[in-house]
Amino acid sequence: MSERADRARWTSPLRRRRGPAWAEQTPTWRAARPALIADTLKRASARPSGNWFVVGASRAVRPGRPYGRTVGGVEVVLWRSEAGDLRAGPGACPHLGAPLRDSRVVCGTLVCHWHGLALDGAAFAGWQPYPVHDDGVLVWVRLDAVGGEEPSERPVVPARPAPGSGVDAVFTAVGRCEPQDVVANRLDPWHGSWFHPYSFVDLTVVREPQGGEGGDEDDAFVVDVSFRVAGRLVVPVRAEFTAPEPRTVVMRITDGEGATSVVETHATPLTAADADRPRTAVIEAVVAASDRRGFALARAAAPVLRPLMRGTAGRLWRDDLAYAERRWELRSTGRFPG
């Protein structure tokens, strides 16, 4: 009896929605005011980051092998100790400059492949470790010389579904632009159903940022949107976009299927601030959650779902990186509108 009642109460998250033809949508260019986007970006840029930068996915730094990344023109190497703790430091060996990302990890110690110099993560002859943080989804490194701010003990990690309750995937892409161009893209939700009609239907901005007057938590875009699943099948939700620090934008589902799920877009500069041709890594973490009973199956199938989740993010960022790169090109040549 109880099982039949459960089946009777079950409702599908999918809705059938044709939506207007692409050219018949209501234009959004008047609402997407350049000054509003610029002001929201300016406030985000003024928030403290503590000099923390996202390097990559937590699971990408595997036991037994080093992981290398250049951040703000600085070579960084990360690895795990024998206990699994994260270690990080300059990517050049202090002996003769060998690339430590190509070295080996032996019993939790980084051993240079040129001459065998061993680093356990402590300071050594001019080689100083960097503070690191592993939040379980992403790894962060603190580079005070790159960030130039007052350092903080921990990065600004967005609130996420409870540990173990969601399925996470991390997508990374690189574009020729600066972090602000990536952040500005995410602070323009109006482009969603025009630029990404394959993913979004009926996107409406129901509340704009309040200028920070009510605190940073009110400096948000609130959006009603339907995610296209296939054909006319969509999942309608309400979501909010916030920028908790200069290089991060978070989309959080606040109502509808998957409430509390988040998409975190982190923009990490790869080149130095004065580079003529800047490059920025988009590191996007998707943490999906649901209170449906069957979601436990999704958690069990996470290794299979992650490539699909990364593929979805990749399709969007194929377009959005072109958007960000175009914005940088226009800015760098003095042709940026508004």
CSV table of C-alpha atoms in Angstrom, one decimal:
chain,number,residue,atom,x,y,z
A,1,MET,CA,0.0,0.0,0.0
A,2,SER,CA,2.8,2.4,0.9
A,3,GLU,CA,4.7,1.6,-2.3
A,4,ARG,CA,1.6,2.3,-4.4
A,5,ALA,CA,1.1,5.6,-2.5
A,6,ASP,CA,4.7,6.5,-3.2
A,7,ARG,CA,4.2,5.8,-6.9
A,8,ALA,CA,1.0,7.8,-6.9
A,9,ARG,CA,2.7,10.8,-5.4
A,10,TRP,CA,5.7,10.7,-7.7
A,11,THR,CA,5.9,13.5,-10.3
A,12,SER,CA,8.2,13.8,-13.2
A,13,PRO,CA,10.6,16.8,-13.1
A,14,LEU,CA,10.1,17.1,-16.9
A,15,ARG,CA,7.7,19.4,-18.6
A,16,ARG,CA,6.7,19.7,-22.2
A,17,ARG,CA,7.4,23.2,-23.5
A,18,ARG,CA,7.7,24.2,-27.1
A,19,GLY,CA,8.9,27.7,-26.4
A,20,PRO,CA,9.0,30.5,-29.0
A,21,ALA,CA,11.0,30.2,-32.1
A,22,TRP,CA,14.5,31.7,-31.7
A,23,ALA,CA,13.7,34.9,-33.7
A,24,GLU,CA,10.3,35.2,-31.9
A,25,GLN,CA,11.8,35.6,-28.4
A,26,THR,CA,11.4,38.8,-26.6
A,27,PRO,CA,14.7,40.8,-27.2
A,28,THR,CA,16.7,41.2,-24.0
A,29,TRP,CA,19.2,43.8,-25.1
A,30,ARG,CA,17.4,46.7,-23.3
A,31,ALA,CA,17.5,44.8,-20.0
A,32,ALA,CA,21.1,43.7,-20.4
A,33,ARG,CA,22.3,47.2,-19.7
A,34,PRO,CA,26.1,47.6,-20.0
A,35,ALA,CA,26.3,49.9,-17.0
A,36,LEU,CA,24.5,47.4,-14.8
A,37,ILE,CA,26.8,44.5,-15.8
A,38,ALA,CA,29.9,46.7,-15.4
A,39,ASP,CA,28.8,47.9,-11.9
A,40,THR,CA,28.0,44.4,-10.8
A,41,LEU,CA,31.5,43.3,-12.1
A,42,LYS,CA,33.1,46.2,-10.3
A,43,ARG,CA,31.6,45.2,-7.0
A,44,ALA,CA,32.6,41.6,-7.4
A,45,SER,CA,36.2,42.7,-8.3
A,46,ALA,CA,36.3,44.7,-5.0
A,47,ARG,CA,35.5,41.7,-2.8
A,48,PRO,CA,38.5,40.0,-1.1
A,49,SER,CA,39.9,36.8,-2.4
A,50,GLY,CA,42.7,36.4,0.2
A,51,ASN,CA,45.0,35.7,-2.8
A,52,TRP,CA,43.5,32.2,-3.4
A,53,PHE,CA,43.3,30.7,-6.9
A,54,VAL,CA,41.5,27.6,-8.0
A,55,VAL,CA,44.0,25.2,-9.6
A,56,GLY,CA,41.8,22.3,-10.6
A,57,ALA,CA,39.7,19.4,-9.5
A,58,SER,CA,40.5,17.7,-6.2
A,59,ARG,CA,40.5,14.3,-7.8
A,60,ALA,CA,43.0,15.5,-10.4
A,61,VAL,CA,45.7,15.6,-7.8
A,62,ARG,CA,46.2,11.9,-7.4
A,63,PRO,CA,48.4,10.1,-4.9
A,64,GLY,CA,51.7,9.1,-6.4
A,65,ARG,CA,52.0,11.8,-9.2
A,66,PRO,CA,52.6,15.5,-9.3
A,67,TYR,CA,50.2,18.0,-10.8
A,68,GLY,CA,51.4,21.2,-12.5
A,69,ARG,CA,49.7,24.5,-13.3
A,70,THR,CA,50.9,28.0,-14.1
A,71,VAL,CA,48.9,30.6,-12.2
A,72,GLY,CA,49.4,34.3,-12.9
A,73,GLY,CA,52.7,33.5,-14.7
A,74,VAL,CA,54.0,31.5,-11.7
A,75,GLU,CA,54.8,27.8,-12.1
A,76,VAL,CA,53.1,25.7,-9.3
A,77,VAL,CA,53.4,22.0,-8.5
A,78,LEU,CA,51.0,20.1,-6.3
A,79,TRP,CA,51.1,16.6,-4.9
A,80,ARG,CA,49.8,14.5,-2.0
A,81,SER,CA,51.7,13.2,0.9
A,82,GLU,CA,51.6,9.6,1.9
A,83,ALA,CA,48.6,10.4,4.1
A,84,GLY,CA,46.8,12.1,1.2
A,85,ASP,CA,47.4,15.7,2.4
A,86,LEU,CA,47.9,18.3,-0.3
A,87,ARG,CA,51.3,19.9,-0.8
A,88,ALA,CA,52.3,22.8,-3.1
A,89,GLY,CA,55.2,25.0,-4.0
A,90,PRO,CA,57.1,26.6,-6.9
A,91,GLY,CA,57.2,24.4,-10.0
A,92,ALA,CA,60.9,24.8,-10.6
A,93,CYS,CA,63.4,22.7,-8.8
A,94,PRO,CA,65.6,24.9,-6.5
A,95,HIS,CA,68.7,23.0,-7.7
A,96,LEU,CA,68.8,23.7,-11.5
A,97,GLY,CA,65.3,24.6,-12.4
A,98,ALA,CA,63.9,21.3,-13.6
A,99,PRO,CA,60.1,21.2,-14.1
A,100,LEU,CA,58.8,19.5,-11.0
A,101,ARG,CA,55.5,18.7,-12.7
A,102,ASP,CA,57.4,16.0,-14.6
A,103,SER,CA,59.1,14.5,-11.5
A,104,ARG,CA,57.9,11.6,-9.4
A,105,VAL,CA,56.2,11.2,-6.1
A,106,VAL,CA,57.8,8.4,-4.0
A,107,CYS,CA,56.1,7.6,-0.6
A,108,GLY,CA,54.6,11.1,-0.5
A,109,THR,CA,57.9,12.9,-1.3
A,110,LEU,CA,58.4,14.8,-4.5
A,111,VAL,CA,61.6,13.6,-6.1
A,112,CYS,CA,63.2,15.6,-9.0
A,113,HIS,CA,63.8,13.5,-12.1
A,114,TRP,CA,67.0,15.5,-13.0
A,115,HIS,CA,69.2,14.8,-10.0
A,116,GLY,CA,67.0,13.2,-7.3
A,117,LEU,CA,66.5,16.2,-5.0
A,118,ALA,CA,63.7,15.3,-2.6
A,119,LEU,CA,61.0,17.7,-1.4
A,120,ASP,CA,58.6,16.8,1.4
A,121,GLY,CA,56.6,20.0,1.3
A,122,ALA,CA,58.7,21.9,3.8
A,123,ALA,CA,60.9,24.9,3.0
A,124,PHE,CA,64.2,23.9,1.3
A,125,ALA,CA,67.1,26.1,0.2
A,126,GLY,CA,65.1,28.9,-1.3
A,127,TRP,CA,62.1,26.8,-2.2
A,128,GLN,CA,59.1,27.9,-0.1
A,129,PRO,CA,55.8,26.0,0.0
A,130,TYR,CA,52.6,27.7,-0.9
A,131,PRO,CA,49.4,27.5,1.3
A,132,VAL,CA,46.9,25.1,-0.2
A,133,HIS,CA,43.3,24.1,0.4
A,134,ASP,CA,41.4,21.0,-0.7
A,135,ASP,CA,37.6,21.6,-0.3
A,136,GLY,CA,36.7,18.1,-1.6
A,137,VAL,CA,35.8,19.2,-5.1
A,138,LEU,CA,38.5,21.8,-6.0
A,139,VAL,CA,42.0,22.5,-4.9
A,140,TRP,CA,43.2,26.1,-4.3
A,141,VAL,CA,46.6,27.6,-3.9
A,142,ARG,CA,47.4,30.9,-2.2
A,143,LEU,CA,49.9,33.1,-4.2
A,144,ASP,CA,50.4,36.4,-2.3
A,145,ALA,CA,52.7,37.9,-4.9
A,146,VAL,CA,50.1,37.3,-7.7
A,147,GLY,CA,47.0,38.3,-5.7
A,148,GLY,CA,48.5,41.4,-4.0
A,149,GLU,CA,45.8,41.5,-1.4
A,150,GLU,CA,45.7,40.9,2.4
A,151,PRO,CA,46.1,37.1,2.6
A,152,SER,CA,43.4,35.0,4.3
A,153,GLU,CA,43.7,31.6,6.0
A,154,ARG,CA,41.1,30.0,3.8
A,155,PRO,CA,39.6,30.7,0.3
A,156,VAL,CA,36.0,31.8,-0.2
A,157,VAL,CA,34.4,28.5,-0.9
A,158,PRO,CA,30.7,28.7,-2.0
A,159,ALA,CA,28.1,26.9,0.0
A,160,ARG,CA,27.3,23.5,-1.6
A,161,PRO,CA,25.0,20.6,-1.0
A,162,ALA,CA,26.0,18.5,2.0
A,163,PRO,CA,29.1,16.4,1.5
A,164,GLY,CA,28.1,13.0,0.1
A,165,SER,CA,24.6,14.1,-1.0
A,166,GLY,CA,25.5,15.3,-4.5
A,167,VAL,CA,27.3,14.3,-7.7
A,168,ASP,CA,30.1,16.6,-8.7
A,169,ALA,CA,32.1,17.1,-12.0
A,170,VAL,CA,34.8,19.6,-12.9
A,171,PHE,CA,35.3,21.0,-16.4
A,172,THR,CA,38.3,23.0,-17.5
A,173,ALA,CA,38.9,25.1,-20.6
A,174,VAL,CA,41.4,27.9,-21.5
A,175,GLY,CA,40.7,31.1,-23.4
A,176,ARG,CA,42.6,34.1,-24.6
A,177,CYS,CA,41.1,36.7,-22.2
A,178,GLU,CA,41.3,37.9,-18.6
A,179,PRO,CA,39.3,36.6,-15.6
A,180,GLN,CA,37.1,39.7,-15.6
A,181,ASP,CA,35.8,38.7,-19.1
A,182,VAL,CA,34.8,35.3,-17.9
A,183,VAL,CA,33.1,36.8,-14.8
A,184,ALA,CA,31.3,39.4,-16.9
A,185,ASN,CA,29.9,36.6,-19.1
A,186,ARG,CA,28.3,35.0,-16.1
A,187,LEU,CA,27.0,38.3,-14.9
A,188,ASP,CA,25.0,38.6,-18.1
A,189,PRO,CA,22.2,36.0,-17.7
A,190,TRP,CA,20.1,37.7,-20.4
A,191,HIS,CA,22.2,36.1,-23.2
A,192,GLY,CA,21.2,32.6,-22.1
A,193,SER,CA,18.2,31.7,-24.4
A,194,TRP,CA,19.6,33.8,-27.3
A,195,PHE,CA,23.2,32.5,-27.3
A,196,HIS,CA,22.4,29.0,-25.9
A,197,PRO,CA,19.0,28.0,-27.3
A,198,TYR,CA,20.0,24.4,-27.2
A,199,SER,CA,20.2,24.5,-23.4
A,200,PHE,CA,17.8,27.3,-22.1
A,201,VAL,CA,14.2,28.1,-22.7
A,202,ASP,CA,12.0,31.0,-21.4
A,203,LEU,CA,14.8,32.7,-19.4
A,204,THR,CA,13.6,35.6,-17.5
A,205,VAL,CA,15.5,37.8,-15.0
A,206,VAL,CA,13.0,38.4,-12.2
A,207,ARG,CA,15.4,40.4,-10.0
A,208,GLU,CA,18.5,42.4,-10.7
A,209,PRO,CA,21.4,43.0,-8.2
A,210,GLN,CA,20.5,45.6,-5.6
A,211,GLY,CA,23.9,47.3,-5.7
A,212,GLY,CA,25.1,45.7,-2.5
A,213,GLU,CA,22.8,48.0,-0.4
A,214,GLY,CA,21.4,45.0,1.5
A,215,GLY,CA,24.7,43.2,1.8
A,216,ASP,CA,26.6,41.0,-0.7
A,217,GLU,CA,24.0,38.3,-0.4
A,218,ASP,CA,21.4,40.6,-2.1
A,219,ASP,CA,23.8,41.5,-4.9
A,220,ALA,CA,22.4,38.7,-7.1
A,221,PHE,CA,20.6,38.0,-10.3
A,222,VAL,CA,17.5,35.9,-9.8
A,223,VAL,CA,16.4,34.0,-12.9
A,224,ASP,CA,13.5,31.8,-13.9
A,225,VAL,CA,14.6,29.4,-16.6
A,226,SER,CA,13.9,26.0,-18.2
A,227,PHE,CA,16.8,23.7,-18.9
A,228,ARG,CA,16.3,21.9,-22.1
A,229,VAL,CA,16.7,18.1,-21.8
A,230,ALA,CA,15.6,16.9,-25.2
A,231,GLY,CA,13.3,18.3,-27.8
A,232,ARG,CA,10.3,19.9,-26.0
A,233,LEU,CA,11.2,18.3,-22.6
A,234,VAL,CA,12.5,20.9,-20.1
A,235,VAL,CA,13.1,21.2,-16.4
A,236,PRO,CA,12.0,24.6,-15.0
A,237,VAL,CA,13.8,26.1,-12.0
A,238,ARG,CA,14.6,29.3,-10.3
A,239,ALA,CA,18.3,30.2,-9.8
A,240,GLU,CA,20.4,33.0,-8.5
A,241,PHE,CA,23.8,34.2,-9.7
A,242,THR,CA,26.2,35.7,-7.2
A,243,ALA,CA,29.9,36.7,-7.3
A,244,PRO,CA,31.4,35.9,-3.8
A,245,GLU,CA,34.9,37.0,-4.8
A,246,PRO,CA,36.6,38.5,-7.8
A,247,ARG,CA,37.2,35.4,-9.9
A,248,THR,CA,34.1,33.3,-9.0
A,249,VAL,CA,30.4,33.3,-10.1
A,250,VAL,CA,28.0,30.8,-8.5
A,251,MET,CA,24.7,29.8,-10.0
A,252,ARG,CA,22.5,28.1,-7.3
A,253,ILE,CA,19.2,26.5,-7.9
A,254,THR,CA,16.9,27.9,-5.2
A,255,ASP,CA,13.5,26.4,-6.3
A,256,GLY,CA,12.5,23.5,-8.5
A,257,GLU,CA,14.1,20.3,-9.4
A,258,GLY,CA,17.6,20.0,-7.9
A,259,ALA,CA,17.3,22.8,-5.4
A,260,THR,CA,20.6,23.6,-3.6
A,261,SER,CA,22.6,22.3,-6.7
A,262,VAL,CA,25.3,24.7,-7.7
A,263,VAL,CA,27.4,25.6,-10.7
A,264,GLU,CA,30.6,27.4,-9.7
A,265,THR,CA,32.6,29.2,-12.4
A,266,HIS,CA,36.1,30.0,-11.4
A,267,ALA,CA,38.4,32.1,-13.6
A,268,THR,CA,42.1,31.5,-12.9
A,269,PRO,CA,44.7,33.7,-14.7
A,270,LEU,CA,47.4,31.6,-16.3
A,271,THR,CA,49.5,34.5,-17.5
A,272,ALA,CA,50.9,37.5,-15.6
A,273,ALA,CA,48.8,40.6,-15.2
A,274,ASP,CA,50.8,42.6,-17.7
A,275,ALA,CA,50.8,39.9,-20.4
A,276,ASP,CA,50.1,41.1,-24.0
A,277,ARG,CA,48.1,38.0,-24.8
A,278,PRO,CA,46.5,36.9,-21.5
A,279,ARG,CA,45.2,33.4,-21.0
A,280,THR,CA,42.6,32.4,-18.4
A,281,ALA,CA,41.5,28.9,-17.3
A,282,VAL,CA,37.7,28.4,-16.8
A,283,ILE,CA,37.4,25.8,-14.0
A,284,GLU,CA,33.7,25.0,-13.6
A,285,ALA,CA,32.5,22.8,-10.8
A,286,VAL,CA,29.0,21.4,-11.1
A,287,VAL,CA,27.6,19.9,-7.8
A,288,ALA,CA,24.1,18.4,-8.5
A,289,ALA,CA,21.8,17.3,-5.8
A,290,SER,CA,18.2,16.1,-5.5
A,291,ASP,CA,15.8,15.0,-2.7
A,292,ARG,CA,14.3,12.4,-4.9
A,293,ARG,CA,14.6,8.9,-3.6
A,294,GLY,CA,16.1,7.6,-6.9
A,295,PHE,CA,19.0,10.1,-6.7
A,296,ALA,CA,21.0,7.6,-4.8
A,297,LEU,CA,21.3,5.7,-8.1
A,298,ALA,CA,22.8,8.8,-9.7
A,299,ARG,CA,25.4,9.0,-6.9
A,300,ALA,CA,26.3,5.4,-7.4
A,301,ALA,CA,26.7,6.1,-11.2
A,302,ALA,CA,28.8,9.2,-10.6
A,303,PRO,CA,31.8,7.9,-12.6
A,304,VAL,CA,29.6,7.4,-15.6
A,305,LEU,CA,27.7,10.7,-15.2
A,306,ARG,CA,30.8,12.9,-14.8
A,307,PRO,CA,31.9,12.7,-18.4
A,308,LEU,CA,28.3,13.6,-19.5
A,309,MET,CA,28.2,16.6,-17.0
A,310,ARG,CA,31.6,17.8,-18.3
A,311,GLY,CA,30.3,17.4,-21.9
A,312,THR,CA,27.3,19.6,-21.2
A,313,ALA,CA,29.5,22.3,-19.6
A,314,GLY,CA,31.9,22.0,-22.5
A,315,ARG,CA,29.2,22.8,-25.0
A,316,LEU,CA,28.2,25.9,-23.2
A,317,TRP,CA,31.8,27.1,-22.8
A,318,ARG,CA,32.6,26.5,-26.4
A,319,ASP,CA,30.3,29.5,-27.0
A,320,ASP,CA,30.9,31.4,-23.8
A,321,LEU,CA,34.7,31.4,-24.2
A,322,ALA,CA,34.2,32.9,-27.7
A,323,TYR,CA,32.1,35.6,-26.0
A,324,ALA,CA,34.8,36.2,-23.3
A,325,GLU,CA,37.6,36.3,-25.9
A,326,ARG,CA,35.6,38.7,-28.0
A,327,ARG,CA,35.0,41.0,-25.0
A,328,TRP,CA,38.8,41.0,-24.3
A,329,GLU,CA,39.6,41.8,-27.9
A,330,LEU,CA,37.2,44.7,-28.0
A,331,ARG,CA,38.5,46.0,-24.6
A,332,SER,CA,42.2,45.7,-25.5
A,333,THR,CA,41.7,47.7,-28.7
A,334,GLY,CA,39.4,50.3,-27.1
A,335,ARG,CA,36.3,49.2,-29.1
A,336,PHE,CA,34.3,47.9,-26.2
A,337,PRO,CA,30.8,49.3,-26.3
A,338,GLY,CA,29.2,51.1,-23.4
